[in-house]
GROMACS .gro file of C-alpha atoms in nm:
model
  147
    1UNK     CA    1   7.174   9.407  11.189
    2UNK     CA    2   7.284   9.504  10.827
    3UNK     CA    3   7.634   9.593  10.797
    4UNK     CA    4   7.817   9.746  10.459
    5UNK     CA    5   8.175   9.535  10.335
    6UNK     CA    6   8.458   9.797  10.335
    7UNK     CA    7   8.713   9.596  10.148
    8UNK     CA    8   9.084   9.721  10.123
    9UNK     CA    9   9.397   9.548   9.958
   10UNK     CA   10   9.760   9.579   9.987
   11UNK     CA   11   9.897   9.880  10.142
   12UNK     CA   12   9.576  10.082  10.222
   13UNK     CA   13   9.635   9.929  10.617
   14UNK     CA   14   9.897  10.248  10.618
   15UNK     CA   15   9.706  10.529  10.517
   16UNK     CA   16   9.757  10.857  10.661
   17UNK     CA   17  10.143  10.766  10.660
   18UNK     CA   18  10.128  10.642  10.274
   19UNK     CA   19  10.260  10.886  10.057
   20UNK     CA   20   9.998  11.112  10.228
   21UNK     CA   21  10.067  11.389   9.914
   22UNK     CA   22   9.900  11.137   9.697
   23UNK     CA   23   9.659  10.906   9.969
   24UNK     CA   24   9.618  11.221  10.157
   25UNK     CA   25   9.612  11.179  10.598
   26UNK     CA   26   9.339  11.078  10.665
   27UNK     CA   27   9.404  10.647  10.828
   28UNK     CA   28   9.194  10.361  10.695
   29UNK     CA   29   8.991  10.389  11.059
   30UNK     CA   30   8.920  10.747  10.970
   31UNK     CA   31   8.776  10.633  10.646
   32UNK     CA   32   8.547  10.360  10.831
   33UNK     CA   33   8.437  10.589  11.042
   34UNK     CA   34   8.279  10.827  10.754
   35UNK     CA   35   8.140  10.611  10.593
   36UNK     CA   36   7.964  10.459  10.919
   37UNK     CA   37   7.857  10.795  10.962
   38UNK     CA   38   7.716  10.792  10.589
   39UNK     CA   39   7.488  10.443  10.629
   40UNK     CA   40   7.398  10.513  11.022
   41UNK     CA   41   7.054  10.643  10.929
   42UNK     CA   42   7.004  10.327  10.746
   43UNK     CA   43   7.072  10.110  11.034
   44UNK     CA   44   7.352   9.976  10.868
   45UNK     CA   45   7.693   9.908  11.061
   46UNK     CA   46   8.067   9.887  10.885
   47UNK     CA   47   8.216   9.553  10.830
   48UNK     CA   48   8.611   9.680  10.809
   49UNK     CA   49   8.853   9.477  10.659
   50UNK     CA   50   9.181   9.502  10.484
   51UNK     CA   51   9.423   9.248  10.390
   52UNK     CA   52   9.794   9.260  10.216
   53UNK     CA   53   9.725   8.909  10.102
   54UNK     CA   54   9.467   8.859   9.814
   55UNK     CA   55   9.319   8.563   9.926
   56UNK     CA   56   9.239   8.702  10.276
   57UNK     CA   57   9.025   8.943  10.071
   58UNK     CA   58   8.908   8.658   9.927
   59UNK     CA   59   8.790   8.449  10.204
   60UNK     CA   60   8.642   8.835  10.314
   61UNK     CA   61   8.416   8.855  10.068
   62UNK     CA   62   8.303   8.515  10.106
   63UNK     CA   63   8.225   8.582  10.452
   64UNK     CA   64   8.070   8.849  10.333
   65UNK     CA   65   7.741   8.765  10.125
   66UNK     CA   66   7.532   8.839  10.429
   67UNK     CA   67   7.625   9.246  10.408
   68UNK     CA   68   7.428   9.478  10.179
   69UNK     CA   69   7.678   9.592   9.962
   70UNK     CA   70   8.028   9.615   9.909
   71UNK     CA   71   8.284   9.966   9.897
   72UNK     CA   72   8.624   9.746   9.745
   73UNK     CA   73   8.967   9.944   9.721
   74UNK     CA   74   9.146   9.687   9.529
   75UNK     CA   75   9.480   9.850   9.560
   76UNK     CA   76   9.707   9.711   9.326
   77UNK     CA   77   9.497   9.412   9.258
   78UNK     CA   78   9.279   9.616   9.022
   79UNK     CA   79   9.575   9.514   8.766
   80UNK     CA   80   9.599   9.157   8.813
   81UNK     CA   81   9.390   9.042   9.103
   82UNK     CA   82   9.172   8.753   8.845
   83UNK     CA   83   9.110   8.579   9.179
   84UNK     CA   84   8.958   8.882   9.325
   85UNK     CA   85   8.803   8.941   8.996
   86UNK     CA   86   8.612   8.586   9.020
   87UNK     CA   87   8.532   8.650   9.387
   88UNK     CA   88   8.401   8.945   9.357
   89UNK     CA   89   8.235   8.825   8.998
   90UNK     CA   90   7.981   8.547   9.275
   91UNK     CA   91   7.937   8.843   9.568
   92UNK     CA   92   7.558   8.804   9.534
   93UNK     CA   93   7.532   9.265   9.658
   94UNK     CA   94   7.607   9.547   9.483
   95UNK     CA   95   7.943   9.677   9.529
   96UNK     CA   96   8.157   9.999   9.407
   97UNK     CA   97   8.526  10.027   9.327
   98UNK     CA   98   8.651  10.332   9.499
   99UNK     CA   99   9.041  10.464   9.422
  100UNK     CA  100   9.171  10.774   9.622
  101UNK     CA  101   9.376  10.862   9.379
  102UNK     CA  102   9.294  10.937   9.003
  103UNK     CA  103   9.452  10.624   8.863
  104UNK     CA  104   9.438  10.760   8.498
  105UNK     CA  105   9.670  11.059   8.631
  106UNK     CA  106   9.964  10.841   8.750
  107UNK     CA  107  10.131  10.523   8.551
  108UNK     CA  108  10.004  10.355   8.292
  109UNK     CA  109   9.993  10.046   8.443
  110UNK     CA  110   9.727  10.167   8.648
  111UNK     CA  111   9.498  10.280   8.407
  112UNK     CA  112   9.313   9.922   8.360
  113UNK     CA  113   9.166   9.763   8.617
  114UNK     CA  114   9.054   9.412   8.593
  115UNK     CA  115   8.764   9.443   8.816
  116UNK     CA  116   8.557   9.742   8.699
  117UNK     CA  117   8.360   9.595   8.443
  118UNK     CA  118   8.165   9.420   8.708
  119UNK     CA  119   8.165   9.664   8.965
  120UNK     CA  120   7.820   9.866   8.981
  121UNK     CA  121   8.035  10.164   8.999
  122UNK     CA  122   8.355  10.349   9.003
  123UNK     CA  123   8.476  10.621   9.183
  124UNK     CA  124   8.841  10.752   9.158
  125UNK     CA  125   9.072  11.030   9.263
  126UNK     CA  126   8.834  11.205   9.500
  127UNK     CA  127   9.041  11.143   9.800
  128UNK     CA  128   8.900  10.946  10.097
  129UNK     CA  129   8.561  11.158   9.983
  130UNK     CA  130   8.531  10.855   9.730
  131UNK     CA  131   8.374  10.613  10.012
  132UNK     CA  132   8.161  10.874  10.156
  133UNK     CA  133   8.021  10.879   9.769
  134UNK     CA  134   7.991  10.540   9.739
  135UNK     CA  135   7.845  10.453  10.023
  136UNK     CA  136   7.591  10.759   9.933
  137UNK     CA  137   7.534  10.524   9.579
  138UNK     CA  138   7.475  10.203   9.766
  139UNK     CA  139   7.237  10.343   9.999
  140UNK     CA  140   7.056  10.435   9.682
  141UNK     CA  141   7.133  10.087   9.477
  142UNK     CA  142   6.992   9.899   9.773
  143UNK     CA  143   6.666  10.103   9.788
  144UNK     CA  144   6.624  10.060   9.431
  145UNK     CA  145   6.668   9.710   9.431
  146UNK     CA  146   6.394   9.688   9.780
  147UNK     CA  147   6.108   9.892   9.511
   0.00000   0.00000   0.00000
């Protein structure tokens, strides 16, 4: 069976308690869930993992070159996360950066993040509507690449 990397970083394990005026309420199981529902007609399942530590996420995607395609919320890695950068630079599937909040409307520091310019795509401050979109775009990336 196929099954889809949901990737999450530091402090995404507490959405729906998180500053919910800026992550919104909606939990990090919620989020799964969607986007299972977005990849079911596929045949595809949800491979669900977030870690605090950034070489968890490492070793996750890793693990993880048997899935179809990535959705990555690097958190606050997207700044400095070069070791996430380099794992995520050898994931051998297509994979989009998804941020629920618009990071170019809050601080500076997070208006550069270190990981988009290899990502296949970016999606940002759409809410947790941001994985249901990119899991919409790999579903398409992955039928591409199959033609």
């Amino acid at each position: 069976m196929s099954e889809l990397l949901l990737l999450n970083g530091p402090n995404l394990g507490i959405l729906g308690r998180r500053e919910p005026e800026i992550y919104g309420t909606e939990t990090l199981n919620d989020i799964a869930e969607a986007v299972a529902d977005e990849i079911a007609d596929r045949g595809w399942k949800v491979r669900n993992i977030q870690h605090e530590s950034e070489a968890e996420l490492i070793r996750a995607i890793q693990d993880g070159y048997d899935t179809v395609g990535a959705i990555v919320n690097p958190g606050a890695l997207m700044i400095a996360g070069w070791s996430l950068r380099d794992a995520l630079a050898s994931y051998p599937r297509p994979w989009i950066e998804v941020h629920i909040s618009n990071i170019w409307a809050r601080e500076s520091f997070r208006h550069a993040s270190v990981i988009a310019p290899i990502a296949d795509g970016l999606i940002a401050g759409l809410g947790s509507t941001g994985y249901r979109l990119a899991a919409r775009a790999l579903l398409a990336l992955t039928e591409a690449e199959a033609r």
